[in-house]
Amino acid sequence: MHSRFFSDHLQLPFIGKKGLDKLKCTRVLVVGAGGLGCPVISALASSGIGHIGILDGDKVELKNLARQYLYTPAQVGEWKTAAAVTHLRDRYQETIFKAYPFFVDETNIHAIFSAYDIVIDATDNFPSRLLIGHTGIQLGTPVVYGSIFRSEVQMTVFNNETQRLAIDDVFTLQPTGQGMGCDVSGTYVIGSMVAGMLMANEAIKVLLDLPDKLMGKLLLFDVLSLQKRVIHFSSLQPDPTETTPALKS
């Protein structure tokens, strides 16, 4: 059943049966099941990841349903994790999904992260991102970081192979530790979908050791203009006009 379901990938030289078998044995944790997390989770499951953990302490809200498409209006008020698993289990019957209906913090993060091969940071606040990044360093766990500001995607990979970095090694965070939320800045829904798909793609590249991974590199991609920049960390320069976190020099 597994190979037939994912037969599109069997003929690909960079995946094939060997890659499918490896992905089936892989455990991926997605932290955040919102506008980024929903496309991440869907893409991972569609790619044949065998075990997916979903960690989020929020409940489904009507105002977010446009970009959080794993949920329905009938599920408003339910835990996002439970609602997501309900949707996914019917389609991906051989995939194991585990729901963590709470927020990540210092009391639970090490025990949870230790059970996974890679973590995808789909959160929306800097304190969580800092904690995720630093724990990734401590455990030697790769972390795929991604964010969306209006229509601009930012993405990189931390802690893969010999690289050991976290978000505060790349960005100068705002003193409050909080960024401009989607309710204030607005988010291009297609942009959040593209960002989530690219984050899942980066995770697959790490897991299968494919070329051109975003290690030591920050991808900046504007979904509307289709303009792309890839910046090496050693050349990052701060911009005082940035409304998103400033890049460190």
Coordinates of C-alpha atoms in Angstrom, one line a residue:
M1 CA 0.0 0.0 0.0
H2 CA 2.8 2.5 1.0
S3 CA 4.7 2.2 -2.3
R4 CA 1.5 2.4 -4.4
F5 CA 0.2 5.4 -2.6
F6 CA 3.4 7.3 -3.1
S7 CA 4.1 5.9 -6.6
D8 CA 4.8 9.3 -8.1
H9 CA 8.1 9.3 -6.2
L10 CA 9.2 5.8 -7.1
Q11 CA 10.6 6.8 -10.5
L12 CA 12.5 9.8 -9.2
P13 CA 16.3 9.2 -9.1
F14 CA 16.6 11.4 -6.0
I15 CA 13.9 9.5 -4.1
G16 CA 12.9 6.1 -5.4
K17 CA 12.1 3.1 -3.2
K18 CA 15.2 3.7 -1.0
G19 CA 14.1 7.3 -0.3
L20 CA 10.5 6.3 0.3
D21 CA 11.6 3.6 2.8
K22 CA 13.8 6.1 4.6
L23 CA 11.0 8.7 4.8
K24 CA 8.6 6.1 6.1
C25 CA 11.0 5.4 9.0
T26 CA 11.6 9.1 9.7
R27 CA 10.0 11.1 12.6
V28 CA 9.3 14.8 12.0
L29 CA 8.0 17.2 14.5
V30 CA 6.1 20.3 13.4
V31 CA 5.8 23.0 16.0
G32 CA 2.9 25.3 15.1
A33 CA -0.2 24.2 13.2
G34 CA -1.3 27.5 11.8
G35 CA -0.8 29.2 8.5
L36 CA 2.7 27.7 8.0
G37 CA 2.1 24.5 9.8
C38 CA -0.9 23.4 7.8
P39 CA 0.9 23.3 4.4
V40 CA 4.0 21.8 6.1
I41 CA 2.1 18.9 7.6
S42 CA 0.1 18.2 4.4
A43 CA 3.3 18.2 2.3
L44 CA 5.2 16.0 4.7
A45 CA 2.4 13.5 4.8
S46 CA 2.0 13.6 1.0
S47 CA 5.8 12.9 0.7
G48 CA 5.6 9.7 2.8
I49 CA 6.9 10.8 6.2
G50 CA 6.0 7.8 8.4
H51 CA 5.6 9.6 11.8
I52 CA 4.5 13.2 12.2
G53 CA 4.2 15.0 15.5
I54 CA 2.0 18.1 15.7
L55 CA 2.6 20.5 18.6
D56 CA 0.3 23.5 19.1
G57 CA -1.6 24.8 22.1
D58 CA -4.2 26.9 20.2
K59 CA -7.7 26.1 19.2
V60 CA -9.3 26.5 15.8
E61 CA -10.7 30.0 15.2
L62 CA -12.9 31.1 12.3
K63 CA -10.8 34.1 11.5
N64 CA -7.8 31.9 10.6
L65 CA -9.5 29.2 8.5
A66 CA -8.6 30.8 5.1
R67 CA -4.9 30.0 5.6
Q68 CA -5.3 27.1 8.1
Y69 CA -7.0 24.8 5.7
L70 CA -6.7 21.5 7.7
Y71 CA -9.7 22.7 9.7
T72 CA -13.4 23.3 9.0
P73 CA -15.9 25.7 10.4
A74 CA -17.5 22.8 12.3
Q75 CA -14.2 22.4 14.2
V76 CA -14.0 25.9 15.6
G77 CA -13.2 25.7 19.3
E78 CA -11.4 22.3 19.0
W79 CA -7.7 21.8 19.6
K80 CA -5.9 22.4 16.4
T81 CA -3.8 19.3 16.9
A82 CA -6.8 17.0 17.3
A83 CA -8.7 18.6 14.4
A84 CA -5.6 18.2 12.1
V85 CA -5.2 14.6 13.0
T86 CA -8.9 13.9 12.4
H87 CA -8.4 15.3 8.9
L88 CA -5.1 13.6 8.1
R89 CA -5.8 10.1 9.4
D90 CA -8.5 9.4 6.8
R91 CA -6.2 10.2 4.0
Y92 CA -2.8 9.0 5.2
Q93 CA -3.8 5.7 6.8
E94 CA -0.3 4.3 7.2
T95 CA 1.1 7.5 8.7
I96 CA 1.4 7.8 12.4
F97 CA 0.3 11.2 13.7
K98 CA 0.8 12.3 17.3
A99 CA -0.9 15.3 18.7
Y100 CA 0.6 17.5 21.4
P101 CA -2.2 20.0 22.4
F102 CA 0.0 22.4 24.3
F103 CA 2.7 25.0 23.7
V104 CA 6.4 24.2 23.8
D105 CA 8.2 25.4 26.9
E106 CA 11.3 24.6 28.9
T107 CA 9.6 21.9 30.9
N108 CA 8.6 19.7 27.9
I109 CA 10.8 20.6 24.9
H110 CA 13.7 18.3 25.5
A111 CA 11.6 15.2 26.1
I112 CA 9.5 15.8 23.0
F113 CA 12.4 16.9 20.6
S114 CA 14.5 13.8 21.6
A115 CA 11.9 11.6 20.0
Y116 CA 12.3 13.2 16.5
D117 CA 14.8 13.3 13.7
I118 CA 14.1 16.8 12.6
V119 CA 12.0 19.7 13.8
I120 CA 10.1 22.3 11.7
D121 CA 9.6 25.6 13.3
A122 CA 6.3 26.9 12.1
T123 CA 5.6 29.1 15.1
D124 CA 4.8 32.8 15.1
N125 CA 6.7 34.3 18.0
F126 CA 10.3 34.9 18.9
P127 CA 10.4 33.4 22.4
S128 CA 9.3 30.0 21.0
R129 CA 11.7 30.3 18.0
L130 CA 14.6 31.0 20.4
L131 CA 13.7 28.0 22.6
I132 CA 13.3 25.7 19.6
G133 CA 16.6 26.9 18.1
H134 CA 18.6 26.6 21.3
T135 CA 17.2 23.2 22.0
G136 CA 18.1 22.1 18.5
I137 CA 21.7 23.1 19.2
Q138 CA 21.7 21.2 22.5
L139 CA 20.3 18.0 21.1
G140 CA 22.0 18.2 17.7
T141 CA 18.6 18.2 16.0
P142 CA 18.2 19.9 12.6
V143 CA 15.6 22.7 12.6
V144 CA 13.9 24.1 9.5
Y145 CA 13.0 27.7 10.2
G146 CA 10.5 29.6 8.1
S147 CA 8.4 32.7 8.4
I148 CA 6.1 34.9 6.3
F149 CA 5.7 38.7 6.5
R150 CA 2.9 39.8 4.2
S151 CA 4.2 38.3 1.0
E152 CA 7.8 37.7 1.8
V153 CA 9.1 34.3 2.9
Q154 CA 12.2 33.8 5.0
M155 CA 13.7 30.4 5.4
T156 CA 16.9 28.6 6.5
V157 CA 18.1 25.3 8.1
F158 CA 19.8 25.3 11.5
N159 CA 21.9 22.6 13.2
N160 CA 22.4 20.3 10.3
E161 CA 25.7 18.4 10.0
T162 CA 28.5 20.5 11.6
Q163 CA 26.6 23.8 11.7
R164 CA 25.2 24.9 15.1
L165 CA 23.2 28.1 15.0
A166 CA 19.9 29.5 16.2
I167 CA 17.7 32.4 15.2
D168 CA 19.5 34.9 17.4
D169 CA 22.8 34.1 15.7
V170 CA 21.3 35.4 12.4
F171 CA 18.7 38.0 13.5
T172 CA 18.8 40.9 15.9
L173 CA 15.5 40.4 17.7
Q174 CA 13.3 43.2 18.8
P175 CA 13.7 44.0 22.6
T176 CA 10.1 42.9 23.4
G177 CA 10.7 39.5 21.8
Q178 CA 7.5 39.9 19.8
G179 CA 7.1 40.6 16.1
M180 CA 4.1 42.1 14.3
G181 CA 1.4 39.5 14.3
C182 CA -0.7 38.5 11.3
D183 CA -3.7 40.3 12.7
V184 CA -1.8 43.5 12.5
S185 CA 0.4 43.1 9.4
G186 CA -1.9 40.9 7.3
T187 CA -0.6 37.7 5.5
Y188 CA -0.9 36.8 1.9
V189 CA -2.7 33.4 2.2
I190 CA -1.0 32.0 -1.0
G191 CA 2.3 33.2 0.5
S192 CA 1.8 31.2 3.7
M193 CA 1.0 28.2 1.6
V194 CA 4.1 28.6 -0.5
A195 CA 6.2 29.1 2.6
G196 CA 4.9 26.0 4.2
M197 CA 5.6 23.9 1.1
L198 CA 9.1 25.2 0.8
M199 CA 9.8 24.4 4.5
A200 CA 8.6 20.9 4.0
N201 CA 10.7 20.6 0.8
E202 CA 13.8 21.7 2.8
A203 CA 13.1 19.1 5.4
I204 CA 12.9 16.4 2.7
K205 CA 16.3 17.6 1.3
V206 CA 17.8 17.3 4.8
L207 CA 16.4 13.9 5.4
L208 CA 17.5 12.5 2.1
D209 CA 20.7 14.5 2.0
L210 CA 19.8 16.1 -1.3
P211 CA 22.0 19.0 -2.7
D212 CA 21.5 22.7 -2.3
K213 CA 20.2 22.7 1.3
L214 CA 19.8 26.1 3.0
M215 CA 22.5 25.5 5.5
G216 CA 24.4 28.7 6.3
K217 CA 22.1 30.5 3.8
L218 CA 18.9 32.5 4.3
L219 CA 16.3 32.5 1.5
L220 CA 14.3 35.6 1.0
F221 CA 11.5 35.1 -1.5
D222 CA 8.7 37.5 -2.4
V223 CA 5.7 35.5 -3.6
L224 CA 4.1 38.4 -5.4
S225 CA 7.1 39.7 -7.3
L226 CA 8.8 36.2 -7.6
Q227 CA 12.1 37.9 -6.6
K228 CA 14.5 35.8 -4.7
R229 CA 17.7 36.4 -2.7
V230 CA 19.9 33.9 -1.0
I231 CA 22.1 35.5 1.6
H232 CA 25.1 33.7 3.2
F233 CA 25.2 34.3 7.0
S234 CA 28.7 35.7 6.9
S235 CA 27.5 38.6 4.7
L236 CA 24.4 39.6 6.5
Q237 CA 24.0 43.3 7.2
P238 CA 21.4 44.9 9.6
D239 CA 18.7 47.1 8.1
P240 CA 17.3 49.7 10.6
T241 CA 14.2 50.1 8.5
E242 CA 13.2 46.4 8.8
T243 CA 9.8 45.7 10.3
T244 CA 10.7 42.0 10.6
P245 CA 13.8 40.9 12.7
A246 CA 16.9 42.7 11.5
L247 CA 19.7 40.6 10.1
K248 CA 22.8 40.5 12.1
S249 CA 26.1 41.7 10.6

